[in-house]
Structure formats: structure tokens, C-alpha cells
CSV table of C-alpha atoms in Angstrom, one decimal:
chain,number,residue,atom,x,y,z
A,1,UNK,CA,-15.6,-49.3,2.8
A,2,UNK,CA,-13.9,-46.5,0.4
A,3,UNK,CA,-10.4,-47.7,-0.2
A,4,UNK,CA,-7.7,-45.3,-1.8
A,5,UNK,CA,-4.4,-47.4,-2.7
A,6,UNK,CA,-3.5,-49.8,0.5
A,7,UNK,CA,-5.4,-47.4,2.7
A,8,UNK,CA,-9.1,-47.3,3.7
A,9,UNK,CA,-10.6,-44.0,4.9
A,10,UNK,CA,-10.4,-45.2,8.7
A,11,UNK,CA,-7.2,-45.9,8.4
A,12,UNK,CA,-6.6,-42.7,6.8
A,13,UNK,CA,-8.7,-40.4,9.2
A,14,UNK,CA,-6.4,-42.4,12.4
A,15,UNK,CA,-3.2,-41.2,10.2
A,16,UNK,CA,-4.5,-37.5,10.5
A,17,UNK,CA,-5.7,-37.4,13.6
A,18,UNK,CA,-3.6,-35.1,15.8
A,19,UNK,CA,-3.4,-36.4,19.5
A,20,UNK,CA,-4.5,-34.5,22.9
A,21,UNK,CA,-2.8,-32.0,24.2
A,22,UNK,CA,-1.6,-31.1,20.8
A,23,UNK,CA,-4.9,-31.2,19.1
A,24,UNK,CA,-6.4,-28.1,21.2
A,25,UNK,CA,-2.9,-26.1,20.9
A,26,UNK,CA,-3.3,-26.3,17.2
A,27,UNK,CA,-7.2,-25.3,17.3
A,28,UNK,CA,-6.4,-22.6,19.4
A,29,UNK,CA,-3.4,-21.1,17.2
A,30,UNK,CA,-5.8,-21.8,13.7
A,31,UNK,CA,-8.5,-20.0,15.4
A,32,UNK,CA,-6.2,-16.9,15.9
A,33,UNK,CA,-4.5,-17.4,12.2
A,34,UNK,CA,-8.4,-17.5,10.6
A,35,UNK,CA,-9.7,-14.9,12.8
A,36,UNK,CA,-7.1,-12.6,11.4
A,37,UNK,CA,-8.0,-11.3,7.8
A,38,UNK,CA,-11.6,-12.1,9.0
A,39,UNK,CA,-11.2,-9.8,11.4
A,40,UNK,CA,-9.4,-7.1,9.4
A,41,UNK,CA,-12.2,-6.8,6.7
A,42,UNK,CA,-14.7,-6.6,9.6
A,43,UNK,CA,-13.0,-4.1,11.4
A,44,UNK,CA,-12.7,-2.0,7.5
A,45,UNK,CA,-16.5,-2.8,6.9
A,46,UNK,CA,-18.5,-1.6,10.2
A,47,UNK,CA,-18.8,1.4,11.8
A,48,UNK,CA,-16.7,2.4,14.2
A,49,UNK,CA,-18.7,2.9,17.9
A,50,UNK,CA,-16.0,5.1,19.4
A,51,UNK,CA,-16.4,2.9,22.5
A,52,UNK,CA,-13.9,3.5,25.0
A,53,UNK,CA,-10.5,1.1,24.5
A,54,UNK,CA,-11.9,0.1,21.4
A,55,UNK,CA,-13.8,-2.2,23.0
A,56,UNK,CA,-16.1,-2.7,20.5
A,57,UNK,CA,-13.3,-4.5,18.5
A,58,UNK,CA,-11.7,-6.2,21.3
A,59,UNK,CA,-15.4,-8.0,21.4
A,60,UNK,CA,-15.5,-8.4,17.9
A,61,UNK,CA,-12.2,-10.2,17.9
A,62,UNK,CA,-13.3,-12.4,20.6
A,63,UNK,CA,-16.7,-13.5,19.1
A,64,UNK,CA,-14.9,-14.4,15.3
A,65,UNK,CA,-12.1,-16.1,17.3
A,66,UNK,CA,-14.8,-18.3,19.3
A,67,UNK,CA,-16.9,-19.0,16.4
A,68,UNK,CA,-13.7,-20.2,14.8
A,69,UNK,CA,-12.7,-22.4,17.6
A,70,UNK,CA,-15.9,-24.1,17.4
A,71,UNK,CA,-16.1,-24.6,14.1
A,72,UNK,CA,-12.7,-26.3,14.1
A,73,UNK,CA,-13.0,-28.1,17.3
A,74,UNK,CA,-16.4,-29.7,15.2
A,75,UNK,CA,-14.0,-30.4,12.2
A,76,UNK,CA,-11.0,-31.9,14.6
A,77,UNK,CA,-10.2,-34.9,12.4
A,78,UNK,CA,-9.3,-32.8,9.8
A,79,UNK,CA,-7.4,-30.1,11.4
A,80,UNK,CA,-4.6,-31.0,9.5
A,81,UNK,CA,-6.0,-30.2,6.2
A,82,UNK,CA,-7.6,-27.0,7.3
A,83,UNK,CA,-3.6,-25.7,8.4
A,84,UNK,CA,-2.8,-27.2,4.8
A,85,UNK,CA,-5.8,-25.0,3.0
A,86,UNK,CA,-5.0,-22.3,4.8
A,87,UNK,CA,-1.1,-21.8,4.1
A,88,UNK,CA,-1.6,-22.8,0.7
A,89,UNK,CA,-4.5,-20.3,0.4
A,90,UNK,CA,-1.5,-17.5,1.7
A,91,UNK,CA,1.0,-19.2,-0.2
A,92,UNK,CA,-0.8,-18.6,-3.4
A,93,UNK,CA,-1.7,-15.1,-2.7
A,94,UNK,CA,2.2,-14.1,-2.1
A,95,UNK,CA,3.5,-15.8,-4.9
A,96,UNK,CA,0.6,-14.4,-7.9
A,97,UNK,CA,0.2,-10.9,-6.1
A,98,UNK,CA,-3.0,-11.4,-4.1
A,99,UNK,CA,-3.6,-11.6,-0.6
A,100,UNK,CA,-0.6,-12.9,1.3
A,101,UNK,CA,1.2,-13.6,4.8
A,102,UNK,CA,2.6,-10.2,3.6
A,103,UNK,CA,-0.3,-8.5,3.2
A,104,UNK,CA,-2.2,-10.0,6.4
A,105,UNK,CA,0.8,-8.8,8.6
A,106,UNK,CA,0.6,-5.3,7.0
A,107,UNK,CA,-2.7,-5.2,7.3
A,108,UNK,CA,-2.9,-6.1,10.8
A,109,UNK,CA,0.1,-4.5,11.9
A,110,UNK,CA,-1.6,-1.0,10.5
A,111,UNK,CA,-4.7,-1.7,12.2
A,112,UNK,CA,-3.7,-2.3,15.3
A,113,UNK,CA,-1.6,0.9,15.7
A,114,UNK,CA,-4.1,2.7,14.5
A,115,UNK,CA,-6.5,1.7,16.7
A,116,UNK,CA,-3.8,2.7,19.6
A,117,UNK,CA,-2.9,6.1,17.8
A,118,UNK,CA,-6.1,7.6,16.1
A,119,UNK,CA,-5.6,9.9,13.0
A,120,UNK,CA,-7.7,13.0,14.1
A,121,UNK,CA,-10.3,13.4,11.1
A,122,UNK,CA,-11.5,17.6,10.8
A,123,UNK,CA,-14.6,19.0,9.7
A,124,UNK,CA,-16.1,17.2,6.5
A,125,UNK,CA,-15.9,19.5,3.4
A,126,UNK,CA,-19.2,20.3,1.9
A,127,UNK,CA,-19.9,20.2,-1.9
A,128,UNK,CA,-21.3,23.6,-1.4
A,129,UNK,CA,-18.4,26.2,-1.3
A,130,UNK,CA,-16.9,29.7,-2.7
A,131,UNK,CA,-15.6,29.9,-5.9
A,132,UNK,CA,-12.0,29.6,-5.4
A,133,UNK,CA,-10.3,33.0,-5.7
A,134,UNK,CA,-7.7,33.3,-9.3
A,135,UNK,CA,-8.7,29.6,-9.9
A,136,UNK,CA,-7.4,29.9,-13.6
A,137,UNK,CA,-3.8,31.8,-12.8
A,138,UNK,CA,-3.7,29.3,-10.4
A,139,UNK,CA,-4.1,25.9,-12.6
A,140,UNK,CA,-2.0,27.6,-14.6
A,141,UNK,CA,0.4,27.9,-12.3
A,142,UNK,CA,0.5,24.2,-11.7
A,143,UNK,CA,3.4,23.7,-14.0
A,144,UNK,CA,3.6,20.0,-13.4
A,145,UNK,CA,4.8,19.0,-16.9
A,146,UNK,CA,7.8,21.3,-16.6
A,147,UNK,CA,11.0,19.4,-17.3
A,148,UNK,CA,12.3,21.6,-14.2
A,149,UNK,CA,9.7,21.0,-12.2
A,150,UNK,CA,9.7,17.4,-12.6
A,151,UNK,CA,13.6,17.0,-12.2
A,152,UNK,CA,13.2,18.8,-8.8
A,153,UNK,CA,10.6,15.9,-7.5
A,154,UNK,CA,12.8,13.0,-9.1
A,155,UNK,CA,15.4,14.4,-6.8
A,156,UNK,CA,13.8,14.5,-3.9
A,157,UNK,CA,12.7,11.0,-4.6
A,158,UNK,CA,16.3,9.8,-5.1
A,159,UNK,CA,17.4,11.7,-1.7
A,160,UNK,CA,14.6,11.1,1.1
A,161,UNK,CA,13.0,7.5,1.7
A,162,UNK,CA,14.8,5.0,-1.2
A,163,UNK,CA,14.9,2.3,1.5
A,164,UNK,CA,12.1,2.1,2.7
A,165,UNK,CA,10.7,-1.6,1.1
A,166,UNK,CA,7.6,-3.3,1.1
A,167,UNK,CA,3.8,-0.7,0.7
A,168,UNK,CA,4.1,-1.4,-3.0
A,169,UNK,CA,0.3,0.0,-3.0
A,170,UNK,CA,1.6,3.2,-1.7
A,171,UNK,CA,5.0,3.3,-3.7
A,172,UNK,CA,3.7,7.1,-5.5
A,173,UNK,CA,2.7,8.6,-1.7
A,174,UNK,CA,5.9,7.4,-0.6
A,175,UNK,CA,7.6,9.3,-3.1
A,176,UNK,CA,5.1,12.3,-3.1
A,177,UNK,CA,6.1,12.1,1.0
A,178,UNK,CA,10.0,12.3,-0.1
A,179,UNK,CA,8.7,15.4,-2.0
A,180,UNK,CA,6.7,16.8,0.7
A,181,UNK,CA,10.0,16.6,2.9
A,182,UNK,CA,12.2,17.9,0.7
A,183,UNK,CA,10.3,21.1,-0.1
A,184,UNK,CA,9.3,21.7,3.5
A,185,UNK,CA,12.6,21.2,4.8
A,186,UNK,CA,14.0,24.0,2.6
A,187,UNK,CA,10.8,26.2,2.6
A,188,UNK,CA,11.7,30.2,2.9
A,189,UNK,CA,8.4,32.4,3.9
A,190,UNK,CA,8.6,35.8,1.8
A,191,UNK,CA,5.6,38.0,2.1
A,192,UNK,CA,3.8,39.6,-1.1
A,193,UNK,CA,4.4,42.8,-2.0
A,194,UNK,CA,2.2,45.2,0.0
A,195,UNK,CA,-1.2,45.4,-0.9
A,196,UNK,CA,-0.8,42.9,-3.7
A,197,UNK,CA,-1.8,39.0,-4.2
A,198,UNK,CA,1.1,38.0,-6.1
A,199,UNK,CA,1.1,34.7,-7.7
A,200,UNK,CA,4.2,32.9,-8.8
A,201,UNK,CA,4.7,30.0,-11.3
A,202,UNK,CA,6.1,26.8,-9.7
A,203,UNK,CA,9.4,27.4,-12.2
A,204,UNK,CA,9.2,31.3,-10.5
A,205,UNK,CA,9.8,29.4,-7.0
A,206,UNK,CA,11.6,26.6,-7.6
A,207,UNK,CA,15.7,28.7,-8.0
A,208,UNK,CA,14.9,29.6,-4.3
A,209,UNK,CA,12.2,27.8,-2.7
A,210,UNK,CA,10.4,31.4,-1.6
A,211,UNK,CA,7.5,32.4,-1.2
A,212,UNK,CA,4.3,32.9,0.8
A,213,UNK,CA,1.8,30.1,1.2
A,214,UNK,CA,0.1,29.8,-2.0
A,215,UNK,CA,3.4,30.5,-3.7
A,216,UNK,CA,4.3,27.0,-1.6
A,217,UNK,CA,0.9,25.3,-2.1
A,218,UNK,CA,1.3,26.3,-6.2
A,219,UNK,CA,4.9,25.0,-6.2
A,220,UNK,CA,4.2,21.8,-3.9
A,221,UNK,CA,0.4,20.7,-6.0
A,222,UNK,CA,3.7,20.8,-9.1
A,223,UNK,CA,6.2,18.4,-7.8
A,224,UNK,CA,2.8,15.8,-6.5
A,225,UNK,CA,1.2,16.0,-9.6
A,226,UNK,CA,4.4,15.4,-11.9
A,227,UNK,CA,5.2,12.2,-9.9
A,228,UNK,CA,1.9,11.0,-10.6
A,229,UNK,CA,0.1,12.0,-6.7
A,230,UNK,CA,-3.5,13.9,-6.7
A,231,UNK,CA,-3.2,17.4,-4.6
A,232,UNK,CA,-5.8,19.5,-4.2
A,233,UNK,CA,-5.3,23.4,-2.9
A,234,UNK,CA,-7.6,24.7,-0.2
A,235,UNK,CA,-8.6,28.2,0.3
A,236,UNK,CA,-9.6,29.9,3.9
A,237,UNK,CA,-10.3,33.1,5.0
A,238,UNK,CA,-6.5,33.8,4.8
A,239,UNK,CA,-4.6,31.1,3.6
A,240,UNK,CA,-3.8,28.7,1.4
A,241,UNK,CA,-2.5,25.0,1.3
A,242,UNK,CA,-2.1,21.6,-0.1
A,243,UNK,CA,-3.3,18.7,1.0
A,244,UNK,CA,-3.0,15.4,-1.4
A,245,UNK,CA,-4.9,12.1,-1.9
A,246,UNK,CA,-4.3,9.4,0.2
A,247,UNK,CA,-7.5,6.6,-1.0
A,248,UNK,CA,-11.0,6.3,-0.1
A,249,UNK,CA,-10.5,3.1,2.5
A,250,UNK,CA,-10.5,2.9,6.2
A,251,UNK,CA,-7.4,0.8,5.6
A,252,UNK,CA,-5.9,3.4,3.3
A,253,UNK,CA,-5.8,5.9,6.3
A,254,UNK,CA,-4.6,3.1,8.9
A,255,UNK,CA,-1.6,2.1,6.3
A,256,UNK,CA,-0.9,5.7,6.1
A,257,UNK,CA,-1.0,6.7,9.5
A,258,UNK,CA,1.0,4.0,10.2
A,259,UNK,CA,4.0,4.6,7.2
A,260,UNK,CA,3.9,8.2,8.5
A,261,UNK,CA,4.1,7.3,12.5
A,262,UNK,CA,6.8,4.6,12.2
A,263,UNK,CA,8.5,4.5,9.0
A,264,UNK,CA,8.7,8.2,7.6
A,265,UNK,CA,8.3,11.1,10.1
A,266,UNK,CA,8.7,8.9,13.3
A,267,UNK,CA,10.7,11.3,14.8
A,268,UNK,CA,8.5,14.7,13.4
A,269,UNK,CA,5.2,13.3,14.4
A,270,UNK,CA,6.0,11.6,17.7
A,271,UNK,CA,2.9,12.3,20.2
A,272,UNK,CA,1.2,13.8,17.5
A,273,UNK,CA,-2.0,13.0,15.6
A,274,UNK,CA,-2.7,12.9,12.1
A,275,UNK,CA,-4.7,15.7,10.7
A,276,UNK,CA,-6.9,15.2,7.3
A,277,UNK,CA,-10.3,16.5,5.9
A,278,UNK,CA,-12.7,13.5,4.4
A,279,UNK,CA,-14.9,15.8,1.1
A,280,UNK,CA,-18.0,15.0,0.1
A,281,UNK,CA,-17.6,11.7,-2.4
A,282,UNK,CA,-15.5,9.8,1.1
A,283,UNK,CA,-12.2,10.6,-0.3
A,284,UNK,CA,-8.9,11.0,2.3
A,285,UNK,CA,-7.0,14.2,1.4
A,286,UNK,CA,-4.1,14.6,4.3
A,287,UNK,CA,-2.7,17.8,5.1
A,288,UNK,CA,0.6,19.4,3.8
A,289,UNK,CA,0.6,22.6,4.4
A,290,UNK,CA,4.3,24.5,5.2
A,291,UNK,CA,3.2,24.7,9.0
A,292,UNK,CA,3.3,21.2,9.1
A,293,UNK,CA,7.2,19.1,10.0
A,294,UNK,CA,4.9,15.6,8.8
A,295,UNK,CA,2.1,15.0,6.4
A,296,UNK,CA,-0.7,15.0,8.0
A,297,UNK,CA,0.4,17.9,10.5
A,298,UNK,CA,-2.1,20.2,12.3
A,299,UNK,CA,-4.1,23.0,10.3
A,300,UNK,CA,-4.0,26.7,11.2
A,301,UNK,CA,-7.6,25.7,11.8
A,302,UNK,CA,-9.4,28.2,9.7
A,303,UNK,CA,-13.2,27.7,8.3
A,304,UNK,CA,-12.8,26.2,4.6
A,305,UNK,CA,-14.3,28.3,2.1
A,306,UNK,CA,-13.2,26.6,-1.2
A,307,UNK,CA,-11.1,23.7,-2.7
A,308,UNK,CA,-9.4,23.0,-5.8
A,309,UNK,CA,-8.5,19.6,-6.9
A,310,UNK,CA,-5.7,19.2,-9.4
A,311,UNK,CA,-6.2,15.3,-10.7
């Protein structure tokens, strides 16, 4: 019989042995705990089904949960270790930066409003479009390393959004968000002259925040890309705007959505969806065009005939 110190190993399996009712209260709750991140990389890894209710998940849920349950129920005598594994396991994750109770609450906190409050994804941009009309005026432009520029998005960083804690993984779209706000809060439309496409430098806009929409999208694609976000400009029939990168994730989106919904704009984008075009290579690009009172706010809902990324 294997002995370690005074005790044997059936003395030892009688010392962790849990007793009934408590043993199936603590199955059932380690089931739930398990299914949880399990559940969250499923739900980022398959395909959506669209079925009504999200039923498709709620099943999913259900099936990892049971398979859990039995698996533990098998493994009763040592339920006690498994809860020991598994906090540790979390424990470790919080404390060196990797996956943590943090994290899995995030996570799962994101998902689940997201599957209650669906971002509304628009028509997928092809790799095939127009050439994008004064492309090289426009990159040029783009002042983003402008001392000027670049002092006008630190303080709308310092002004909109400071407190909000936690989404360390989304710190820049945060601030690029505080950006967003600041300039559309101010935003004055001013035509072009007549009968002319006229182009201003984002130091041209920034003393009064004029300007028609590329003048806007020009200025706004500035104050991103200086903070360190990714915009892109996109080109329709008779308009131009900004959109910036968001990630290439499902969960991206669904964290997102969810800073936008309930930290952010709660109040701007209440009843509303989120609006964002997916291009050709999977990557996120939300909406931020002047029209819009949130990122992510409805397009004018034009046919896209070209797009400029500025990364």
C-alpha cells in the first residue's frame, strides 16, 4: 500500500472526498467554471448558424457543460484537486499577463452581449476596386507627424475617456475613440468652393475644425494615425470617410461592440447597431464617418468604389 508520511493513499482519498449533497453542488458549479473559456474559444472558432435566439450556442453551451459534468462526476474523488488546478491555472494567468479570471469575465461578458445586441456587418469590400481619386494629395495630406496635429489628439485623449480601466488590449482604440469624439463633437460642415474639389491639409483644418467630408476624413485618418490607430479612407460615388482598424477576431468585434454599447457611447448608440465593413484579408474596419454620434454609426449607404488604407 503506497504510504506518503503517516498517511496511506486510502486514507488520503477519504480525506478528499467531498460528502453528498455537497459533492454534486460542487460538480455542477465546476462544470459551469470549465465550460466557460471552453466555451468562449468555441463560440470564436465556428461558424455562426444565424439560428434564431442563438440557439445554436445555447446547445453548444449545454453539450460542453454536460460533457464536463460527466467527466467530473467520473473523477468525484478528486474534485477537490480539479477546483485547486483550476484556480491556480487562473491565478497564474492574472498574475504573469495570460489568461485570467479577468480575462474570462471580459471575455464572456462581451460575448454574451453581443450575442443579445449584434453588430450589423455591411457588404464585404472586394480587392477589386477604382483607383482612389487624388490618392497622393491625399497621403500627403495625412499630416500625422505634425507636432500640431499630434498635440490636438493627446488632448482629446487627456479630455474624453481617462477613466475608463481595464481593455488593456484595446488601450490605443480607446484613445483613438476619445479622438473620434472629440473631433465629431466640434465638427463644422463648409462646402468646397463651387465647382472645385478642394483638399485641405489636416494643419489647414485643425484652427477651426471645418470642412466638407474629406476635409474631415483627411483631418480625422491624422489624429488616428499619430496616436498610433490604423484608418483607412473610403471613397463612394459622393463621399468620403474614415473608418479605422478594430482586429481581425470575432472577439475583437464582440469586445468592441461591447466598450462602445456600454462603456463609451452608451448613451449615442442606445437601440442602435454597430455598422463596419469586413475587406478582403478578414480585417474589422468600423465606421467613423462625421454622420455618425458613435463609432461604428450607420453609413450614408453608398456603393464603395475604392479604399485607402493609411497603416
Amino acid at each position: 500500500m503506497i504510504k506518503l508520511g503517516n498517511l496511506n493513499y486510502q486514507t488520503l482519498k477519504e480525506r478528499l472526498r467531498i460528502k453528498s449533497p455537497w459533492d454534486s453542488i460542487i460538480i455542477f458549479l465546476l462544470s459551469i467554471l470549465f465550460t466557460i473559456p471552453v466555451f468562449i474559444i468555441a463560440h470564436q472558432k465556428l461558424i455562426d448558424l444565424e439560428w434564431p435566439i442563438h440557439l445554436d450556442r445555447i446547445l453548444l453551451f449545454i453539450l460542453i457543460t454536460t460533457a464536463f459534468h460527466l467527466i467530473l462526476k467520473a473523477m468525484r474523488r478528486i474534485t477537490l484537486i480539479s477546483i485547486i488546478i483550476y484556480v491556480l491555472t487562473l491565478l497564474y494567468g492574472t498574475i504573469f499577463g495570460g489568461y485570467g479570471f479577468v480575462s474570462v469575465f471580459d471575455d464572456y461578458r462581451s460575448m454574451i452581449y453581443a450575442m443579445t445586441e449584434d453588430p450589423n456587418p455591411q457588404d464585404l469590400i472586394v480587392s477589386k476596386l477604382l483607383p482612389f481619386p487624388n490618392k497622393y494629395k491625399i497621403i500627403k495630406a495625412v499630416e500625422y507627424d505634425n507636432p500640431r496635429i499630434r498635440s490636438y489628439a493627446l488632448r482629446a485623449t487627456t479630455k474624453n475617456f481617462r477613466k475608463v480601466k481595464g481593455y488593456n488590449e484595446y488601450f490605443t482604440l480607446i484613445q483613438c475613440f476619445a479622438v473620434f469624439k472629440e473631433i465629431n463633437s466640434n465638427w463644422n460642415y463648409v462646402s468646397d468652393p463651387k465647382g472645385r474639389d478642394y483638399i485641405a491639409t489636416a494643419s489647414e483644418t485643425l484652427p477651426y475644425l471645418s470642412g466638407d467630408c474629406d476635409d474631415h476624413s483627411i483631418f480625422m485618418a491624422a489624429c488616428i494615425k499619430s496616436i498610433g490607430g490604423i484608418p483607412r479612407l473610403i471613397h463612394t460615388k459622393g463621399h468620403i470617410y474614415p473608418e479605422i482598424y478594430i482586429g481581425d477576431k470575432k472577439s475583437d468585434l464582440e469586445a468592441v461592440n461591447y466598450l462602445i454599447k456600454k462603456e463609451l457611447f452608451s448613451r449615442e448608440s442606445k437601440g442602435q447597431s454597430l455598422h463596419y465593413h469586413i475587406d478582403e484579408r478578414g480585417k474589422i474596419w468600423l465606421n467613423l464617418d462625421y454622420t455618425a454620434d458613435y463609432p461604428g454609426g450607420p453609413f450614408m449607404n453608398e456603393e464603395i468604389l475604392g479604399a485607402l488604407t493609411l497603416d
